Each structure stands twice: as structure tokens, then as C-alpha cells.
Amino acid sequence: MERREFLKQCSVAASGLVLANILPSYASAMLREEHLRSGKSLFEVFSNPENRYRPFVRWWWNGNKIERSELARELRILKDAGIGGVEINPISFPSRTDDMGKQSIDWLSDEWIDLLKFTLEEAKSLEMTCDILVGTGFPMGGDFLEKEECSQIVVIAVKKLKGPLTTEFSLFDLYKEADPAITSPYSGRTMEMLDVKLVPDPLNRIDEMMDLSDQIKSGMIKVSIPKGNYAVYGLVKIERFMRVIQGAPGGMGPVLNHYNSAAVKKYLNRMSDSIQRKTGPLAGYVRSFFVDSLEIEGANWSEDMITEFKRRRGYDIYPYLPFVLFKIGAMGNTTGQNIQYPVKTGEVFKKMTDRMRYDFELTKAELFEERFVTPYVDWCKENKIQSRAQAYGRGYFPLEGSFEIDIPECETWLKYGIGEDISEEKFTQYPWHLGRGNTMINKLVSSAAHLKNKKLISSEELTNTDMVFNESLEIFKIAGDQSTISGVTHPVFHGFNYSPPEAAFPGWITYGGYFNEKNTMWPYFKHYTDYRARLSAVLQQATMFADIGLLAPFADQWSEYGAQMEPFPVIVSPAYQALIWESIHQNGNACDYVSERVIQDSEVKKGFLTYGSRKYHTLFLIEVHSLDTATASKLYDFIREGGRVFCIETVPERSTGWNNYEKRDQEVKEWVRKMEAYPDRFIVLHKPTADFSGWYKTVQEKYSLKPYMKIRKPESFITQVRYQTTDAELFLLTNSSSRHSASLDIQFDQEIIKRKQAWLWDATTGRRNKLAVEEGLFHINLGPADSKLIVFDHHRKGTMWKAHPLTGTQVKELSTGWDVEFRHYDGTVNKEKLDRLTDLKELSSYSHFAGTVVYRTTFQLGDHDTKDFLNLGSVYGICEVKVNGTEAGTQWFGRRVYALDGLLHIGENEIEIKVITVMVNYMKTLKDNEVAQYWTNQKKKDQPLQSLGLAGPVTIY
């Protein structure tokens, strides 16, 4: 389609459903309440962000081997690098590392609290913010817990037998079989056999089982079976089954029972009372108490679990529990053995236990919310400190878990594949997902925050266990932009290791991610922190727009597979789930996840489903088979009042849970039948075999899902998000490819930009320039790893933006005669002459280089030559350019094009290009360095050699 025709079509009012893109009066009023407290304009907040908007770091206090002078030194290093705050995170001392005889200081000891107080005061003097981890390592626990305060799990052991057979085996055999293959077992765990059953294979009815539990006291189970297939099922309770993962001294030992509210409150009060008894109130020094990964490895039990289940669900699950539970593996996930592990069951029996499994997961999630999340939030309020938490894991509400938290947090990881071409097929085969930094949980956590009108959404950011010593600012930017698009407004980098300068190279590293002043990229790190700070500053003043809701089939997933370990699920159901929200954003709309509870608690007003300040005119149900009857009823009200529901692949046909399900199934079906009477508003869609973005564009056009930003030719690696303030509309466009550019024709909805001026706010420099947007139409080229923040406001004065052209007239390639100086990380310096620029990885002498490479050459400029721009071509690293001794600037991502205004003269001109490389190739060569080898050469961490240096072609034009 030609641009002229595109403009013509966009100007025609869409027929059918009218979608409101203008803020309603109550939302405008809400935004006015967000007036900037500093009195600064939105642009002033953006261009020169205060420290509180700057990225934070997780600051690992390795082994609590901390000293006053080093704490002060590291705070200043972080401050100079553009970090605005620290999350104090005591953790175990890293293995493979020499501690130099430094003493460990017990968490919550008087000496530790004195050092904490010093740190808080020092940070405050630097205008830096502090958060404090609750406990040490994760999840919280300690040797001081009483046995009944520790985590518990009930698991199954299954031993398959073939008859005829008479045999016996000890309880120990069943205990061994039941012992879950978790990441961090506690050596002091105790096991109790609750129940033993002989089960036919296949099993059709509960009364086909034979109870062998009367033999438990003897310690031996004797079995005599006729011909056929059978299994012995043991139901085993394990107390103190898990220890704190990487706990520090004073906080090591068994994990707390998060389903025991008395134990939770006692633990939290012990921490705050111990500290504040010596320091006085922490409020004013500490922004938030932080709860890290809730990886409680499948914990599912408290002493009143069955009683609570009966009270909430109306029946006794205990006889069926062995067939509801799955075998437990690493991180508490159900394992791939589950298909073969239990006996086969008849269809009727399986449907029953699937429904019961949902009820069990629901009960656990309710108890976790009531007994851990709420007491934790209340404790924070009592101490006048905000709560910050990663309120997700296995068996918790993925959305509602974040509702009560002041600063909800998600996770963005670095993995190989980010920035590369990833097919939808590969994406759906890899549950995290491949090619994305933002994990499965991000969009859920940010949606929860939006539903509760929260603007501060943090992320454990740039977590890195695969790409250690390969920290390039460009990969940071691509992953960070994906994080921002998923809803994050506050990155907390993972992480900065407490590591004295005299520690053996490369220093103390608990996890990957070499955030360290000895990293080659560290002197340039502030370029990235400035970029993220500006985005955070402006987005925390604004409200993310969304008028489409997504309901994922969590009830179906909990029923069939059990709850998954977010953000690292073993199973994503359906596998393409994340492609739906991504496709919506790629095509100029925006969405939030919703839940059944959100739908039930919403109001229906004039065709919108309204929850607080959020309004949705359209819902997508993503392969949802099961609904609560109250949800189905509310969906009918929504459709009847003019809302629209798209059901992908199926319509709901059953209710959730077991008790009285036949009656409730009929109610759901009746509500669906009523919805089907509105065929223009209750629509079944079939997912595509490929190209979800193109599929959504077709749906968008067919059903008049009016975008606020119409992109003529969407690309899967280009996406956007829209934010609003009282006076401004903000659109962030990002390119997540490290290779491809995209030429975009964009039509903005003229209703939302009328009487406003378009601006490009450059988050890398803090400057803004006017954009020419005629009748809402705008053309822009996004290069690799590029991003553009386009703002429409009432500001009028400024200079027009001009893109740097990639080429032009009088093009001259600087291809030969390069003097190259190799300043190696190890201190050696080599000089070479290169006739041809190339990726250093391809040169055997320099394939394992790390450090700074300086390229110098000269060229002649005649009287009539015009050279306005320098294009470096392919650059693998951070680059600094000098022209005739004058700095031309530093560039650290994407296309490296420099304006040469006033830098050249007639005659001979000299260009100097410094390229700062990543460290990984060099680290692979350090065969005697155990830490370097672990992170770069061993098993799954065997990293490929990375491209290095200036490959060109270098042109001036």
C-alpha cells in the first residue's frame, strides 16, 4: 500500500464499534492528582532525573564478609555509575572463591546491625535510596525457627508392581522414592508416612483401592497381588524439607512455612525488632522491605490444610490427594516423569481429580495470600516502610499476588537469543520465552499494578547466568527495552557483588552479571543508567494505556498440569499465550491481563468492563475452557451492554472445581448460550498456524479494533506502548533486533493528538526535537536496538529533528591503512597495521582479546569536498570517536553514525576510533582461573566466542 493511500484509509472513520481513546473525566481527575511534586515540568523530570528515578542494584553482601570502609567505597562507585539506590541483600559466600580470611558477620547480630546502620547513613548522605531484603538468600528462613514454623510438603511415592506377586518393602524404600528432587533439600528433614494404598492400574473408582495403612507402624509393607498391573502409593509428609537457597550466616537453615501466619509474623517482627532496637525507626532510611524469589519448591502444607480445604471447598480431598499431587522436581516444578509415573486412570476418574487439583491449588493460593502476603504488607505498614516483592512462584495467584504490594516486582533476564531472529515455533517451544528478556510473569505483574493504579513497577533486571562477562551495553538495552515494553518502570540490576578490590580477579561473584568496576564496560555504564533513568522518570509520572483485557486459562492449567513455577514454567498453556499480548502491541493497541476475580469485581458501564480506573471494551479469552459461574454471568452482562469477547479456539464449556460441578457446568453453558445470542460481540477465533502479528492485524481490521497508532507494516521485532499524563501522550517504540532495521509509516489517532505538538524525546541525551507529523502521519526508520520516545504535548518552541542518514553523496570508504593499537585487559599493548577491517574474532592473534582497540587513519579533504557524516558500519563494542583531536562522542548500541559538523578541515584529517570490547573471549583462556572457567567454559555455560572490534565498512559522506 502506498503511503498516500495509507493516509487516506486511516483518515476514514472506522465503521462499527466506536472505541474511546480519550481519557474519561474521572481518569483525567486521577492524573491531575499526580501533579509533579517538585514543580518541574514533565520534560525537566525526564531530561535531568532525580536519584530516586535512577536504576537500583541488588547489592549482594557476600557471606556477610563486610567492612565499613569497603561499604563506603562501593556506594560511591555505584553513585558515580549513575545508580540511584541499593537493595541490601545478604547472601552466601560464593563457591570457587577465596574469601581472603575475611570474617563473616551473622545477620541480625549487633555487629551486623551496626554496619547496616552505617550503610544506611552513608547512602542517605549520598542521596541514595536503600531497600533491605527480608531474611537472607531466598526464600526466607533460618536455624532459629521451631520445627512447626518450617515449611512442609506432602508428596507421593509410587512403586509399580506386576502380579501375580507377593513381596514386601520397607517404609524407607517409599521415603526414598517420595523424596522430592528439589534444588535445596534440608539435611534435617523428617518424613512421616500418612497413608499407603494398593492401587490397580488402571484405576476407575476410589473403592478399587486397598488400604494398607495399618502396616505403617510395623515399618514394612507386605503386598500380595493377583495377575495384573498394580502400584503401591505412599502419601508422605516431609517437615523442614527445604533449606534457604544461598542463605548467609545468621539466616541459613530451614525455610519458613509461608502457610503459617503466626510463624510469618514472628519471623518478620524478629527482624524489624532486632534492627530497630539498635537503630531506631528505619523509616526515612529504608524505602522498602523486599521479598525475593518465592521459590518454596512446592511447599503445600500446614497442619490445618485439610480442615481449611473442607471449609472452603465443601468436601474432603484427603482420600483423593495421592491422585491430585504430582511428583516434584527442581524448584518445586512437577517433573516430566508425571505422564509415566502414576497409574493410568479412567476418563471419569481423571476428570474428577483434575477438578479437585484445581480446588487444591486454589486453596493453597488463598492461604498463601491470607497468611503470608497480607501479614507481610501489614508489617511493612506498621513500620512505615513500603513493601516490595516478587509475589509469584508456584501455586500463587499470578495477578492478584501483586495487588497488595506497594512496589510489585517481576524479572528480566539475559539469555543467548535476545536480539536474534527467533521463530514463533522456537518461541513457543521454550517456556521462558526464547528471544525475550522479559519473563512470563512481567506482563502479569505490570497488569496487576495498572489495575491498582500503581506506577512504580520494579524488575529484577538483567539477571545473567548464561552470558557472564559478555555484558554489552547493547544487549542491556535490547533486554531492558523489552522489560519496559512489558510494563516495567523501575529496574533493579542483578546485581553488584560486595567485592574488595584486593580480591583475586575477577572478584567475588555470587551470580553472573559482572557488574564490577573491573569490567571493560564499567567506565561507560553511566550511558545506560542515564538512558534507563530518563525513561523511568517520565513513565513513573504517567499511566500506561490499555483498553483490551486478556484472560489466560489458569484454571484449566491448574486443573490439568497443576500450578507452574512462574516466571519459569515447565508448561505454558497454551504455548502461544504470550504471542497474543505481543501481537496486540505490535499492531498499535494495548492490553492488560485480567483474572476471573477482576472480572467478577468489575462494573459494566456503557459497554466497558471497568475495574478502578481501568476500562476494557474488548476481552480475549485465550483457550479458556473453564469459568466460574460468577465470571460467566459478568461476561454476559458485559456483552449485553455492548462489550465484546473473542474466544480463541474454544468457548467456555464447564465450571471450575469439583463440588456440585454438574449444576455449575449447566449454569456456565447457559450463560454461554445467552452470549452466543450476540454473534457480533461473542466471537470465536481460530489461532493461526504462524504469523500471530499478521493474524491480529486481520482481526483488528475485520472487527474495527481501532488502534491509537496504526502501523502500516508491523514487524514482530518492533513494538510499542502508550502512556498518558494530564497534558501529554507518550508513545515508546522499540526495535528488539540487533540486526534488522524497520521503516515505519505510522498513523496516530488524530483525536488523541489534536492541538498537540509532536516531539522526539531522546532518552540517550535528554534532549528533545520537534517532529513533523502531518494529519497524524509520521515516518521513521528504527535501526537495530533502537528506540524512540514520541511525545505529544502543548510545548511549541524547538528545533526540528533530522535523522542521521546512513549514506549520501560523495561517499568515501576508509578501507585501508589503519594503524591499530591493542590495549589488552592484561596490560600488554600491541601495535599493528591493518589493510582491512574485520571482526577480531576471525583473527587468530586477537580472537581472545579483551580491552580497548584504537583505530587510526587519515584522509584528504579537497576544497570542494563535502563530508557531513561518518558511518562506522559494524561495531562490536562501545565506540568513542575523535576527529582531528576533538571528541565526536560515544555510541554504545545500534547504528554508529556521527555528525561531523565543524570537525573537518581542508587537507589531511585524522580519525581515531576506540572500541571497547566485552571480556568473555579472554576469560575463556584463563584456564587456571576457576571462576572464569565456571562461567565461560563449563557445561551449559560454555559460551561461544563473541565478535569484537571495528568491522566496518567506515564511510564518510
GROMACS .gro file of N, CA and C in nm, residues 140 149 256-270 371-373 375-376 379:
model
   69
  140MET      N    1   1.292  -1.691   5.262
  140MET     CA    2   1.339  -1.661   5.397
  140MET      C    3   1.328  -1.783   5.490
  149GLU      N    4   0.731  -2.420   6.263
  149GLU     CA    5   0.734  -2.295   6.187
  149GLU      C    6   0.800  -2.313   6.049
  256LEU      N    7   1.101  -2.097   5.614
  256LEU     CA    8   0.979  -2.063   5.687
  256LEU      C    9   0.857  -2.126   5.619
  257ASN      N   10   0.756  -2.161   5.698
  257ASN     CA   11   0.629  -2.207   5.643
  257ASN      C   12   0.542  -2.085   5.612
  258HIS      N   13   0.530  -2.056   5.482
  258HIS     CA   14   0.455  -1.938   5.439
  258HIS      C   15   0.304  -1.956   5.455
  259TYR      N   16   0.260  -2.077   5.490
  259TYR     CA   17   0.118  -2.102   5.515
  259TYR      C   18   0.083  -2.095   5.663
  260ASN      N   19   0.177  -2.050   5.745
  260ASN     CA   20   0.158  -2.039   5.889
  260ASN      C   21   0.170  -1.892   5.927
  261SER      N   22   0.056  -1.825   5.944
  261SER     CA   23   0.059  -1.680   5.965
  261SER      C   24   0.129  -1.642   6.095
  262ALA      N   25   0.112  -1.722   6.200
  262ALA     CA   26   0.180  -1.692   6.327
  262ALA      C   27   0.331  -1.697   6.310
  263ALA      N   28   0.380  -1.798   6.237
  263ALA     CA   29   0.524  -1.810   6.212
  263ALA      C   30   0.574  -1.694   6.126
  264VAL      N   31   0.495  -1.655   6.027
  264VAL     CA   32   0.533  -1.543   5.939
  264VAL      C   33   0.547  -1.415   6.021
  265LYS      N   34   0.447  -1.385   6.102
  265LYS     CA   35   0.451  -1.263   6.182
  265LYS      C   36   0.568  -1.265   6.280
  266LYS      N   37   0.592  -1.379   6.341
  266LYS     CA   38   0.703  -1.391   6.436
  266LYS      C   39   0.836  -1.367   6.366
  267TYR      N   40   0.853  -1.423   6.247
  267TYR     CA   41   0.977  -1.406   6.170
  267TYR      C   42   0.999  -1.259   6.136
  268LEU      N   43   0.895  -1.195   6.083
  268LEU     CA   44   0.907  -1.056   6.040
  268LEU      C   45   0.935  -0.965   6.158
  269ASN      N   46   0.865  -0.984   6.267
  269ASN     CA   47   0.886  -0.900   6.385
  269ASN      C   48   1.024  -0.921   6.446
  270ARG      N   49   1.073  -1.043   6.440
  270ARG     CA   50   1.208  -1.070   6.490
  270ARG      C   51   1.310  -0.985   6.415
  371ARG      N   52  -0.210  -1.567   5.456
  371ARG     CA   53  -0.119  -1.598   5.567
  371ARG      C   54   0.024  -1.548   5.547
  372PHE      N   55   0.057  -1.514   5.423
  372PHE     CA   56   0.190  -1.456   5.402
  372PHE      C   57   0.182  -1.315   5.345
  373VAL      N   58   0.117  -1.297   5.230
  373VAL     CA   59   0.120  -1.166   5.164
  373VAL      C   60   0.058  -1.058   5.253
  375PRO      N   61  -0.003  -1.051   5.593
  375PRO     CA   62   0.078  -1.018   5.711
  375PRO      C   63   0.207  -0.942   5.676
  376TYR      N   64   0.268  -0.977   5.564
  376TYR     CA   65   0.390  -0.908   5.522
  376TYR      C   66   0.361  -0.761   5.490
  379TRP      N   67   0.286  -0.573   5.809
  379TRP     CA   68   0.411  -0.550   5.884
  379TRP      C   69   0.487  -0.430   5.828
   0.00000   0.00000   0.00000
